[in-house]
XYZ file of C-alpha atoms in Angstrom:
713
model
C 291.013 -24.949 96.512
C 293.111 -22.466 94.549
C 295.254 -21.823 97.620
C 296.143 -25.538 97.919
C 297.076 -25.687 94.278
C 299.331 -22.689 94.629
C 300.962 -24.192 97.751
C 301.673 -27.381 95.839
C 303.215 -25.453 93.010
C 305.339 -23.540 95.455
C 306.721 -26.784 96.904
C 307.349 -28.298 93.510
C 309.218 -25.297 92.081
C 311.478 -25.647 89.063
C 311.641 -24.091 85.664
C 308.931 -24.496 83.055
C 306.177 -24.990 85.601
C 304.039 -22.356 84.024
C 300.445 -23.084 83.177
C 296.984 -21.863 83.301
C 295.266 -22.173 86.628
C 291.651 -21.841 85.357
C 289.685 -22.506 82.146
C 287.529 -19.862 80.520
C 284.107 -19.576 82.015
C 281.123 -18.963 79.870
C 278.129 -17.328 81.380
C 274.917 -15.837 80.243
C 274.591 -12.140 80.522
C 272.204 -9.619 79.026
C 273.152 -6.186 78.071
C 270.886 -3.252 78.711
C 268.144 -3.619 76.200
C 269.689 -6.708 74.539
C 268.774 -9.758 76.490
C 270.194 -13.076 75.586
C 273.332 -15.142 75.971
C 276.639 -13.388 75.844
C 280.277 -14.484 76.153
C 281.789 -13.230 79.474
C 285.430 -12.372 80.068
C 287.568 -15.353 80.755
C 289.108 -15.270 84.340
C 292.876 -15.512 84.165
C 295.256 -16.548 86.921
C 298.941 -16.333 87.877
C 301.678 -18.320 86.286
C 304.340 -19.342 88.855
C 307.910 -20.126 88.043
C 310.323 -20.610 91.032
C 309.777 -20.542 94.855
C 313.064 -21.727 96.484
C 316.275 -19.939 97.402
C 319.450 -21.584 98.631
C 320.619 -20.258 101.994
C 323.807 -18.331 102.287
C 324.000 -18.037 98.499
C 325.617 -14.778 97.482
C 326.500 -13.479 94.044
C 327.798 -10.264 92.555
C 324.266 -9.198 91.562
C 320.793 -9.847 92.876
C 319.812 -13.438 92.146
C 316.721 -14.243 90.175
C 314.626 -16.672 92.101
C 311.332 -16.541 90.181
C 308.952 -14.702 87.924
C 305.376 -13.538 88.199
C 303.224 -13.430 85.066
C 299.547 -13.002 84.419
C 297.837 -14.020 81.191
C 296.210 -10.622 81.028
C 299.650 -9.221 80.357
C 299.818 -8.861 76.547
C 303.284 -7.363 76.649
C 301.927 -3.919 75.972
C 303.451 -2.472 79.149
C 300.035 -1.725 80.657
C 300.447 -4.335 83.437
C 302.317 -3.478 86.609
C 303.423 -6.138 89.113
C 303.449 -5.409 92.844
C 305.032 -7.488 95.668
C 304.160 -7.089 99.355
C 304.736 -9.177 102.477
C 307.770 -10.439 104.419
C 310.994 -9.015 103.099
C 309.308 -7.287 100.141
C 311.357 -4.336 98.947
C 314.351 -5.228 101.160
C 315.152 -8.913 100.850
C 313.076 -9.505 97.733
C 312.501 -7.029 94.897
C 310.287 -7.370 91.797
C 310.549 -5.906 88.349
C 307.249 -4.055 87.863
C 307.266 -4.706 84.159
C 308.531 -8.260 83.780
C 307.498 -9.692 87.173
C 310.988 -11.095 87.866
C 311.730 -11.587 91.608
C 315.290 -11.185 92.895
C 316.860 -11.785 96.300
C 319.191 -8.995 97.322
C 321.232 -10.608 100.170
C 322.378 -13.918 101.604
C 319.760 -15.707 103.691
C 320.175 -18.020 106.718
C 317.603 -20.753 107.075
C 318.354 -21.091 110.788
C 317.281 -17.477 111.234
C 314.193 -17.647 108.981
C 313.160 -20.719 107.032
C 310.489 -19.160 104.755
C 308.919 -15.879 103.670
C 305.197 -15.300 102.939
C 304.603 -12.773 100.105
C 301.580 -11.306 98.307
C 301.655 -10.754 94.498
C 299.271 -8.513 92.530
C 298.902 -7.277 88.954
C 297.418 -3.804 88.473
C 296.809 -1.431 85.604
C 299.808 0.815 85.303
C 297.766 3.857 84.420
C 294.920 3.593 86.906
C 296.393 1.161 89.471
C 293.178 -0.824 89.104
C 293.714 -4.488 90.049
C 293.740 -6.694 87.012
C 293.812 -9.862 89.097
C 292.941 -10.613 92.735
C 295.985 -10.663 95.054
C 297.594 -14.083 95.404
C 299.775 -15.333 98.330
C 302.852 -17.439 97.787
C 305.787 -18.743 99.884
C 309.483 -18.558 99.252
C 311.406 -21.213 101.185
C 315.080 -21.016 102.111
C 316.701 -24.252 101.081
C 319.017 -25.705 103.777
C 322.703 -26.466 103.410
C 324.957 -28.208 105.982
C 326.395 -25.125 107.639
C 325.902 -25.931 111.369
C 328.040 -28.404 113.335
C 326.445 -30.472 116.142
C 326.694 -29.019 119.645
C 326.146 -30.512 123.123
C 324.082 -27.924 125.023
C 324.411 -29.747 128.386
C 328.116 -30.562 128.193
C 330.537 -31.106 129.727
C 329.000 -34.044 131.579
C 329.722 -35.675 134.937
C 328.614 -39.186 135.743
C 329.119 -41.800 138.435
C 329.103 -45.558 138.135
C 329.909 -48.152 140.850
C 333.272 -49.802 140.588
C 333.312 -53.474 139.616
C 330.217 -52.921 137.433
C 329.375 -55.456 134.757
C 330.055 -54.798 131.079
C 327.276 -52.767 129.486
C 326.264 -50.913 132.644
C 324.686 -47.613 131.595
C 326.693 -44.590 132.709
C 325.019 -41.559 131.076
C 323.308 -40.434 127.860
C 324.709 -37.469 125.948
C 322.635 -35.556 123.392
C 323.836 -33.247 120.620
C 321.719 -30.830 118.573
C 322.205 -29.777 114.926
C 320.555 -26.533 113.813
C 320.278 -27.709 110.180
C 316.980 -28.898 108.698
C 316.418 -32.512 109.734
C 313.819 -32.953 106.981
C 316.189 -32.107 104.166
C 319.076 -34.376 103.400
C 321.476 -35.678 106.085
C 322.594 -32.318 107.398
C 321.085 -33.048 110.822
C 321.585 -36.827 110.959
C 324.045 -37.400 113.826
C 326.317 -40.331 114.721
C 328.110 -40.615 118.118
C 331.622 -41.996 118.567
C 334.236 -42.100 121.361
C 337.416 -40.202 120.682
C 339.032 -40.858 124.096
C 338.039 -43.318 126.825
C 338.545 -46.652 125.122
C 338.654 -49.459 126.052
C 336.881 -48.609 129.302
C 333.669 -47.171 127.849
C 331.536 -47.355 124.694
C 328.793 -45.167 123.250
C 325.700 -46.063 121.271
C 326.076 -44.369 117.812
C 322.413 -43.501 117.525
C 321.277 -42.746 121.118
C 324.472 -41.425 122.697
C 324.190 -43.755 125.728
C 327.610 -44.286 127.348
C 328.218 -47.744 128.853
C 331.035 -49.621 130.579
C 333.084 -51.672 128.156
C 335.285 -53.786 130.470
C 334.521 -55.601 133.745
C 336.009 -55.122 137.238
C 337.061 -51.504 136.984
C 338.687 -50.861 140.377
C 338.278 -47.474 142.066
C 341.363 -48.088 144.163
C 343.378 -48.398 140.917
C 341.827 -45.479 139.011
C 338.968 -43.462 140.382
C 338.236 -41.019 137.549
C 338.062 -41.291 133.751
C 337.774 -38.566 131.114
C 335.740 -39.710 128.102
C 335.553 -37.596 124.909
C 332.366 -38.089 122.825
C 332.010 -36.825 119.223
C 328.787 -36.189 117.333
C 329.079 -35.942 113.510
C 326.314 -35.015 111.045
C 325.809 -36.249 107.477
C 325.330 -39.655 109.074
C 328.973 -39.741 110.007
C 330.142 -39.631 106.411
C 333.080 -37.683 105.143
C 332.416 -34.015 104.806
C 330.073 -33.874 107.733
C 330.508 -31.375 110.523
C 331.255 -32.580 114.067
C 331.231 -31.415 117.678
C 332.560 -33.044 120.840
C 332.073 -32.984 124.588
C 333.696 -34.537 127.637
C 332.199 -36.904 130.171
C 333.997 -37.158 133.535
C 333.156 -40.598 134.904
C 333.834 -41.232 138.588
C 333.829 -44.746 140.009
C 331.883 -44.861 143.251
C 333.150 -47.089 146.037
C 331.820 -50.514 146.976
C 333.016 -52.723 149.806
C 335.273 -54.921 147.731
C 338.403 -54.757 149.935
C 338.786 -56.540 153.294
C 340.607 -54.785 156.170
C 344.273 -55.551 156.611
C 346.599 -54.803 159.538
C 349.846 -53.284 158.236
C 351.841 -55.262 160.808
C 351.379 -58.580 162.546
C 352.458 -57.488 166.040
C 351.687 -54.323 167.997
C 353.593 -53.532 171.182
C 352.380 -51.074 173.822
C 353.324 -50.171 177.363
C 351.201 -48.794 180.182
C 352.062 -47.729 183.696
C 350.513 -49.838 186.416
C 348.825 -46.823 188.024
C 346.716 -46.185 184.907
C 343.088 -46.364 185.905
C 340.232 -47.992 184.005
C 339.512 -46.165 180.769
C 343.111 -45.014 180.239
C 344.116 -45.138 176.566
C 346.923 -47.643 175.935
C 347.256 -47.261 172.158
C 345.571 -47.164 168.761
C 345.330 -49.893 166.146
C 344.234 -49.279 162.579
C 343.528 -51.916 160.002
C 343.933 -50.465 156.532
C 340.931 -50.541 154.226
C 341.197 -48.705 150.874
C 337.424 -48.441 150.654
C 335.644 -45.215 151.527
C 332.878 -44.059 153.853
C 330.679 -46.716 155.393
C 332.461 -49.394 153.395
C 335.600 -48.768 155.469
C 333.925 -48.784 158.902
C 335.378 -51.414 161.225
C 334.712 -53.048 164.564
C 337.494 -54.344 166.779
C 337.396 -57.145 169.339
C 339.819 -58.992 171.608
C 339.909 -62.710 170.869
C 341.843 -64.044 173.876
C 340.375 -64.296 177.354
C 343.309 -62.914 179.305
C 343.374 -59.764 177.207
C 339.638 -59.109 177.460
C 339.793 -59.279 181.257
C 342.447 -56.585 181.647
C 341.808 -54.509 178.518
C 338.968 -53.473 176.262
C 338.961 -52.179 172.694
C 336.437 -49.937 170.981
C 336.151 -48.054 167.713
C 336.775 -44.318 167.581
C 334.167 -41.797 166.457
C 335.393 -42.029 162.846
C 334.884 -45.789 162.768
C 338.436 -46.465 161.637
C 340.780 -46.833 164.641
C 340.634 -49.332 167.484
C 341.174 -47.706 170.890
C 342.825 -50.055 173.371
C 342.048 -49.003 176.955
C 342.576 -50.345 180.464
C 339.588 -52.290 181.756
C 340.629 -53.086 185.316
C 343.467 -51.922 187.597
C 346.882 -53.313 186.727
C 349.583 -54.473 189.110
C 353.203 -54.706 188.035
C 354.058 -56.928 190.984
C 351.332 -59.417 190.037
C 351.682 -59.457 186.244
C 354.138 -57.613 184.055
C 352.828 -58.212 180.522
C 349.806 -59.323 178.509
C 349.666 -60.919 175.062
C 346.472 -61.355 173.093
C 344.994 -61.072 169.603
C 342.778 -58.361 168.152
C 340.406 -58.843 165.223
C 339.202 -56.082 162.853
C 335.995 -56.692 160.897
C 334.057 -54.601 158.370
C 330.699 -53.632 159.791
C 328.969 -53.437 156.387
C 329.542 -56.375 154.053
C 328.038 -56.505 150.549
C 326.978 -60.092 149.704
C 327.819 -59.436 146.052
C 331.520 -59.294 146.938
C 331.806 -62.097 149.473
C 334.078 -63.913 147.058
C 336.680 -61.214 147.696
C 336.616 -61.842 151.483
C 336.873 -62.735 154.278
C 336.343 -59.136 155.405
C 338.385 -59.352 158.624
C 341.971 -59.589 159.804
C 343.813 -60.520 163.015
C 346.920 -59.028 164.652
C 348.806 -59.840 167.862
C 349.136 -57.307 170.686
C 351.707 -57.278 173.479
C 351.224 -54.866 176.394
C 354.020 -54.386 178.919
C 353.048 -53.140 182.376
C 355.509 -50.575 183.694
C 356.350 -50.272 187.337
C 355.438 -47.009 189.049
C 356.027 -45.630 192.527
C 353.017 -46.740 194.517
C 351.820 -45.613 197.901
C 351.846 -48.112 200.716
C 349.139 -50.746 200.537
C 347.219 -51.537 203.700
C 346.436 -55.111 204.530
C 342.757 -54.207 204.765
C 340.591 -51.759 202.878
C 339.187 -50.537 206.216
C 339.762 -51.455 209.846
C 337.252 -52.111 212.607
C 338.676 -52.095 216.116
C 337.040 -52.276 219.548
C 338.093 -51.049 222.982
C 336.199 -51.098 226.314
C 335.265 -47.781 227.838
C 336.907 -46.370 230.967
C 340.237 -48.016 230.166
C 343.367 -46.250 231.266
C 345.359 -44.192 228.723
C 347.814 -46.330 226.799
C 345.464 -49.293 226.398
C 346.167 -51.178 223.166
C 343.312 -50.877 220.667
C 344.768 -52.658 217.615
C 347.393 -52.504 214.919
C 347.391 -51.062 211.395
C 349.748 -52.572 208.844
C 350.862 -51.381 205.401
C 353.658 -52.396 203.031
C 355.571 -50.844 200.149
C 354.848 -53.087 197.177
C 357.732 -51.640 195.162
C 360.266 -52.111 197.934
C 359.051 -54.305 200.797
C 362.072 -53.327 202.909
C 361.235 -49.623 202.732
C 360.178 -48.227 206.132
C 356.622 -47.037 206.666
C 355.601 -44.277 209.045
C 352.067 -44.083 210.473
C 350.162 -41.070 211.738
C 346.609 -40.071 212.586
C 345.226 -37.091 210.719
C 344.272 -34.508 213.373
C 340.910 -33.616 211.894
C 339.740 -37.212 212.336
C 340.609 -37.207 216.065
C 340.091 -33.627 217.282
C 339.842 -34.669 220.950
C 343.158 -36.558 220.810
C 341.617 -39.716 222.196
C 344.096 -42.029 220.452
C 347.747 -42.223 219.508
C 349.601 -44.394 217.019
C 353.098 -45.799 217.197
C 354.831 -44.352 214.078
C 356.833 -47.449 213.204
C 354.655 -50.334 214.332
C 351.220 -48.876 213.559
C 349.757 -49.874 216.938
C 346.931 -47.663 218.169
C 346.522 -46.882 221.882
C 344.069 -44.854 223.869
C 345.293 -41.421 224.935
C 342.394 -40.656 227.298
C 339.614 -42.632 229.030
C 336.649 -43.262 226.752
C 332.995 -42.976 227.659
C 330.626 -45.020 225.547
C 327.634 -43.012 226.708
C 329.302 -39.853 225.353
C 330.546 -41.336 222.040
C 330.271 -44.864 220.697
C 332.237 -44.656 217.440
C 335.546 -42.956 216.673
C 336.350 -42.738 212.944
C 340.057 -42.181 212.447
C 342.020 -41.596 209.240
C 345.460 -43.181 209.402
C 348.160 -42.025 206.994
C 350.947 -44.408 205.946
C 353.969 -42.820 204.235
C 356.967 -44.414 202.571
C 360.335 -43.107 203.761
C 363.779 -43.503 202.268
C 365.622 -42.298 205.354
C 367.543 -44.297 207.923
C 366.832 -44.049 211.618
C 369.399 -43.391 214.347
C 367.905 -44.120 217.778
C 370.051 -41.615 219.615
C 369.714 -38.737 217.150
C 366.353 -39.343 215.593
C 366.172 -39.196 211.823
C 369.101 -38.181 209.587
C 369.704 -38.139 205.878
C 372.093 -40.587 204.190
C 374.494 -37.694 203.619
C 374.638 -36.912 207.295
C 372.795 -33.605 206.963
C 370.287 -32.807 209.624
C 367.006 -30.994 209.043
C 363.826 -31.750 207.219
C 363.190 -31.831 203.518
C 360.518 -29.625 201.986
C 357.054 -31.116 201.862
C 354.506 -30.903 199.104
C 351.196 -31.342 200.920
C 349.618 -30.556 204.299
C 349.586 -34.249 205.150
C 353.340 -34.552 204.552
C 353.997 -31.322 206.424
C 352.079 -32.653 209.408
C 353.916 -35.953 209.178
C 357.250 -34.155 209.127
C 356.329 -32.088 212.178
C 355.122 -35.053 214.209
C 357.294 -37.941 213.089
C 360.401 -36.553 211.418
C 361.491 -35.336 207.975
C 360.661 -36.907 204.624
C 363.235 -37.832 202.034
C 361.641 -35.671 199.302
C 358.383 -34.152 198.236
C 357.547 -37.192 196.091
C 357.131 -39.557 199.044
C 354.142 -41.820 198.527
C 351.357 -41.864 201.105
C 348.014 -43.576 201.426
C 345.087 -43.398 203.799
C 342.826 -45.884 205.457
C 339.715 -45.501 207.572
C 339.830 -46.982 211.069
C 336.523 -47.295 212.905
C 336.978 -47.801 216.663
C 333.946 -48.914 218.609
C 333.762 -48.193 222.326
C 332.412 -51.229 224.163
C 330.052 -50.692 227.035
C 330.755 -51.383 230.687
C 328.302 -51.229 233.567
C 329.315 -47.809 234.864
C 325.956 -46.021 235.161
C 323.504 -46.584 238.011
C 319.789 -46.514 237.190
C 317.962 -43.193 237.460
C 314.342 -42.127 237.365
C 313.185 -41.228 233.899
C 311.772 -37.948 235.291
C 311.071 -36.276 238.675
C 307.826 -37.707 240.040
C 305.523 -35.424 242.168
C 302.091 -37.009 242.386
C 299.021 -37.059 244.661
C 296.515 -39.471 246.160
C 292.914 -38.789 247.170
C 292.144 -38.930 250.852
C 289.256 -41.216 249.977
C 291.326 -43.671 247.917
C 290.772 -47.373 248.557
C 293.629 -49.569 249.752
C 295.728 -51.042 246.935
C 294.902 -48.216 244.487
C 297.573 -47.401 241.837
C 299.046 -43.987 242.508
C 301.849 -43.677 239.917
C 303.818 -45.794 237.420
C 307.507 -45.124 237.908
C 310.046 -45.687 235.144
C 313.824 -45.818 235.341
C 316.611 -45.390 232.792
C 319.979 -47.090 232.567
C 322.392 -45.418 230.146
C 324.330 -48.640 229.744
C 323.639 -50.954 226.798
C 321.061 -53.712 227.037
C 323.857 -56.180 226.476
C 325.305 -55.145 229.846
C 322.230 -56.445 231.723
C 320.731 -52.992 231.983
C 317.418 -54.336 233.309
C 316.414 -52.323 236.378
C 314.778 -53.668 239.530
C 312.788 -51.576 242.061
C 312.186 -51.832 245.801
C 310.152 -49.514 248.033
C 309.990 -48.995 251.835
C 309.780 -52.213 253.805
C 308.265 -52.992 257.171
C 304.827 -52.736 258.743
C 305.081 -48.958 259.067
C 305.471 -48.316 255.325
C 302.840 -45.887 254.107
C 303.146 -46.954 250.419
C 303.962 -50.108 248.505
C 306.250 -50.353 245.439
C 305.669 -53.275 243.062
C 308.373 -54.139 240.479
C 306.811 -54.688 237.015
C 310.036 -56.354 235.737
C 310.031 -54.262 232.539
C 312.015 -51.271 233.705
C 309.028 -49.801 235.580
C 307.363 -50.059 238.998
C 303.884 -49.307 240.370
C 303.409 -47.083 243.430
C 300.362 -48.448 245.317
C 298.351 -47.469 248.374
C 298.849 -50.207 250.976
C 296.031 -52.158 252.533
C 296.433 -50.038 255.594
C 295.636 -46.470 254.548
C 298.304 -43.872 255.148
C 297.454 -41.641 258.083
C 296.354 -38.168 256.923
C 298.779 -35.326 257.455
C 299.423 -31.852 256.109
C 302.968 -32.397 254.721
C 303.484 -34.524 251.533
C 304.995 -37.977 251.811
C 308.515 -38.576 250.480
C 308.662 -42.180 249.303
C 312.222 -43.581 248.845
C 312.664 -45.864 245.792
C 315.658 -48.182 245.658
C 316.826 -49.145 242.086
C 319.619 -51.439 240.873
C 320.710 -53.047 237.608
C 321.936 -56.550 236.935
C 325.369 -55.724 235.578
C 328.727 -56.914 236.856
C 329.133 -55.346 239.263
C 325.551 -54.310 239.951
C 325.037 -50.586 240.505
C 322.395 -49.195 242.872
C 320.790 -45.786 243.419
C 317.958 -44.302 245.490
C 315.420 -41.703 244.391
C 312.461 -40.030 246.077
C 308.881 -39.739 244.879
C 306.721 -36.960 246.409
C 303.104 -37.927 247.174
C 300.559 -35.354 248.409
C 297.239 -36.278 250.059
C 294.439 -34.199 248.465
C 290.675 -33.831 248.721
C 289.140 -35.051 245.452
C 285.806 -34.638 243.699
C 283.595 -37.618 242.962
C 285.104 -37.902 239.492
C 288.588 -38.246 240.995
C 289.885 -34.764 240.124
C 291.628 -32.712 242.772
C 289.420 -30.280 244.676
C 291.992 -28.999 247.137
C 295.104 -30.078 248.886
C 296.588 -29.069 252.223
C 298.206 -25.608 252.103
C 301.576 -27.062 252.669
C 301.005 -29.445 249.819
C 299.895 -26.595 247.560
C 302.958 -24.580 248.388
C 305.118 -27.525 247.811
C 303.413 -28.128 244.494
C 304.149 -24.612 243.341
C 307.694 -24.694 244.690
C 307.177 -22.170 247.603
C 307.437 -23.217 251.233
C 306.992 -21.192 254.483
C 310.741 -20.861 254.872
C 311.033 -19.601 251.323
C 308.355 -16.963 251.969
C 310.156 -15.751 255.131
C 313.414 -15.501 253.205
C 311.744 -13.452 250.471
C 310.210 -11.045 253.028
C 313.593 -10.614 254.743
C 315.305 -9.820 251.433
C 312.683 -7.246 250.514
C 313.087 -5.517 253.895
C 316.860 -5.372 253.529
C 316.552 -3.832 250.090
C 314.211 -1.128 251.406
C 316.675 -0.250 254.188
C 319.504 0.070 251.669
C 317.439 2.379 249.480
C 316.637 4.699 252.423
C 320.300 4.865 253.482
C 321.451 5.664 249.959
C 318.908 8.505 249.646
C 320.107 10.072 252.895
C 323.752 10.021 251.867
C 322.964 11.570 248.519
C 321.055 14.419 250.096
C 323.960 15.251 252.468
C 326.390 15.453 249.526
C 324.176 17.837 247.586
C 324.036 20.263 250.586
C 327.859 20.427 250.708
C 328.099 21.283 247.023
C 325.613 24.108 247.410
C 327.991 25.896 249.913
C 330.760 26.018 247.294
C 328.439 27.336 244.615
C 327.598 30.411 246.726
C 331.199 31.763 246.456
C 332.250 33.792 243.418
C 335.269 32.000 242.139
C 335.934 34.789 239.604
C 337.474 36.885 242.405
C 340.064 34.182 243.147
C 341.996 34.462 239.879
C 345.769 34.895 240.467
C 347.836 36.628 237.751
C 351.574 36.810 237.337
C 354.083 37.813 234.634
C 356.804 35.236 235.130
C 357.938 32.791 232.497
C 357.124 29.296 233.523
C 359.673 26.588 233.798
C 357.627 23.974 232.106
C 356.407 20.744 233.531
C 359.611 20.232 235.511
C 359.278 23.581 237.349
C 357.254 22.869 240.503
C 358.484 25.910 242.429
C 357.096 28.616 240.132
C 353.775 28.851 241.964
C 351.848 27.305 244.753
C 349.366 24.910 243.284
C 347.517 24.827 246.555
C 346.778 28.540 246.278
C 345.189 27.970 242.920
C 343.117 25.180 244.222
C 342.018 27.083 247.391
C 342.799 30.787 247.350
C 341.379 31.385 250.837
C 343.520 28.713 252.378
C 340.486 26.751 253.474
C 339.703 23.180 252.376
C 336.301 21.764 252.266
C 335.827 18.133 253.228
C 332.685 16.273 252.269
C-alpha cells in the first residue's frame, strides 16, 4: 500500500508536496520487570518533494530536481542520506546532509525515459538505518525534439490508368520518437507537398488516393508525389519530415489498334513458293504487353485465296505470305483488305472502341524467267513390241510462258534410258524407238525428258550459231545443260531455263511366243495299269499376255497305233492317259509327242516330248523296279554313255603311261652330263673385252662346250 502511495506522489510531483506518510502508532509494551502499557516510538516516513526532470535541460551547475527528508532528522547533523539505483552517483547525486538531489548532465527521454532509485536515511556515526529503504522513480519529461521520419520510404506504387477518383494507391506511415502520451509532440498530420492535383493523402492515416479521373498512361506514365508528416498536430512550430512516392500507371487496353497508313503496297516474284514472306503490316497500339496483342485477317475473298496472313511471335506484326503458286501470265496484281483486331478486349473500356482497324493491300506479281511448261504433268505413251527402229511412240510438248516464240530443245536424260531404246527429235519433241522392244523382257520404260529454253537462232546448213556470228558453245552450269550442249548444240548462257517431265512408255504385247511345257516331264506307268488310267497332268506356259489370247490347246498322237492318249483340259493343261488298248510292254521308255498351240493372231505352235517308262509296281502303286534301260534313262546314263566313259578312261591311262616313259628317258640323259667335272673346263684369258658389241673376242661355243661335243636330248 505504501508503495502505491509513493508512486502516486512521484507522478504528481511539484513543490510543497511534503507530508507525513504515517500516523503515530501506539502499542502496549512491557519493560523488563515493569509490565503495563507503554508508549512506543512513532514510525516516521519519507517526505517527497520533486520527481520529474525535463529532458535535454542543461544549466551551468547541477540542477536541483528534488529533496529527500525524514522526520527523524532533527537538523542535528546526525542523519545521513544515501541514494542508490540507476544513475546514482553519476547522473544523480545527493547531498548527504540536506537530502537534495541534483542531476549532473542533460538527459534524453528517447534514450531512457525514467530512472528507478533507492533512498535511505542512516545514522551518520554508526551507519545504522534510521528508516527502511524506499524506492522512487525519476521520470524524464518529454519535449518536442524529434521530427517525424518515414522508415519505409521512399515508396513505389502502381495504380491502373483510367482509375476512378479516390482509388487507393498506397499508405505511407511516419514515426515520431517523442512521447505520444505527453502533449502533441508525436501527433502527426500528413499533407502533399508535390503531386497535386493528381493525388491526395488522408491527413490522419497517410493513405494516398487518386484525385482526378482518366489519368492516361500514354500521356504520362510516372508521377513523383512528395508526402510530408508534421507533428504538433500540424500546428506552427511542429517538426516535419517528408518522403517520396513514385506512382506508376499500369496499362489497360484503352486504345484500339490503328494502321499508320491506309494503303500498303508489296511486290512478289511469281516463282515464290507457298509460305514465302511478302511483307509485314503493323497496326500501332500504344498499349503494352497483352493489351497490344493483335490478330490479322484478310477480308476479301480473292486475297485469301492467293495469300495468307498470320501474327508474328511477338503478337504485333502481321506476316503476309504466299498461299498458293502465283502466275504472272495469269494474274499480275491482287488488291484486298486486311483487318487488325486486339485479341484481349476489356469490357470496361468498350466505349473507347471499336478495337480494330482496316487497311488496303495491293500486291504486284513480278514476272520471272520460268522454265518451259509441259502440256501435261506426266506422259503415258504406248508402243507395240517388235516394231522396227524409228517407230513413232508419241510427242512431248512444252512452251515458254514468258516468250511463247522462244525455241525449245528436247532431250532424254541418259540415266533414264541406259539401253538407248528411244530417241527424241530435239525440236519437235517426238519420241521414236531406237531398237526393237520385247515386252516379255521389259514392259515399262520410264524416261525423263528435259526441255530447255534457247535464245539462239538455227542455221540449217551450219547448225547452231550465236547472234554475233561466233561459233562454239557457251559455258554450262549443270550436268543436264552440259549434256544438252553436247547432244543438241550450245546454250545461249548458263542461266537457260530447263524443266523435266516423266514419260512412261508401255510396251504392248504381240503374239510372238509359242507355248512351252511348264517343266520337263519324265514319268512312269505301272505294267499292271488299267486302260484309261491318268498318267500325268501336263501344263504349258505362254509368255504372252492373256489379252493376246494366250490360252493353250493340246493334242497328242493320233491314229489307232497311238500308245497314249492326250486329253485337253481347256485350262492351260492336258491329261496324259493310258488308252483302252494297253501299250505293248517293251524295255525302252516311250517318247510321247505333245502338240501345243495358242489362239493368238497368228497362232503359234510348238511340239514337246514327254518320257513315259513302263515299271513293275507294288500293290500300293509305288515303283518296285523298272527295266534296266528305263533305270539308266531315269538317272541320265545310257549304254552309249557308259561306252564313251570307258573309252575316255582308257585313253587317259595310255597318255599317263606315255608321259612317264618320256620323263624317264630325259632323266637318264641329264645323268650323263652330271658325271663330267665341269670345273676342269674353265677357260681363262687376260684380254680386255670389247663390251657387248665385241663378238669376236672369244668363242662362245667353246664356253658352252669345251670338248667340242654337243649333247642332244
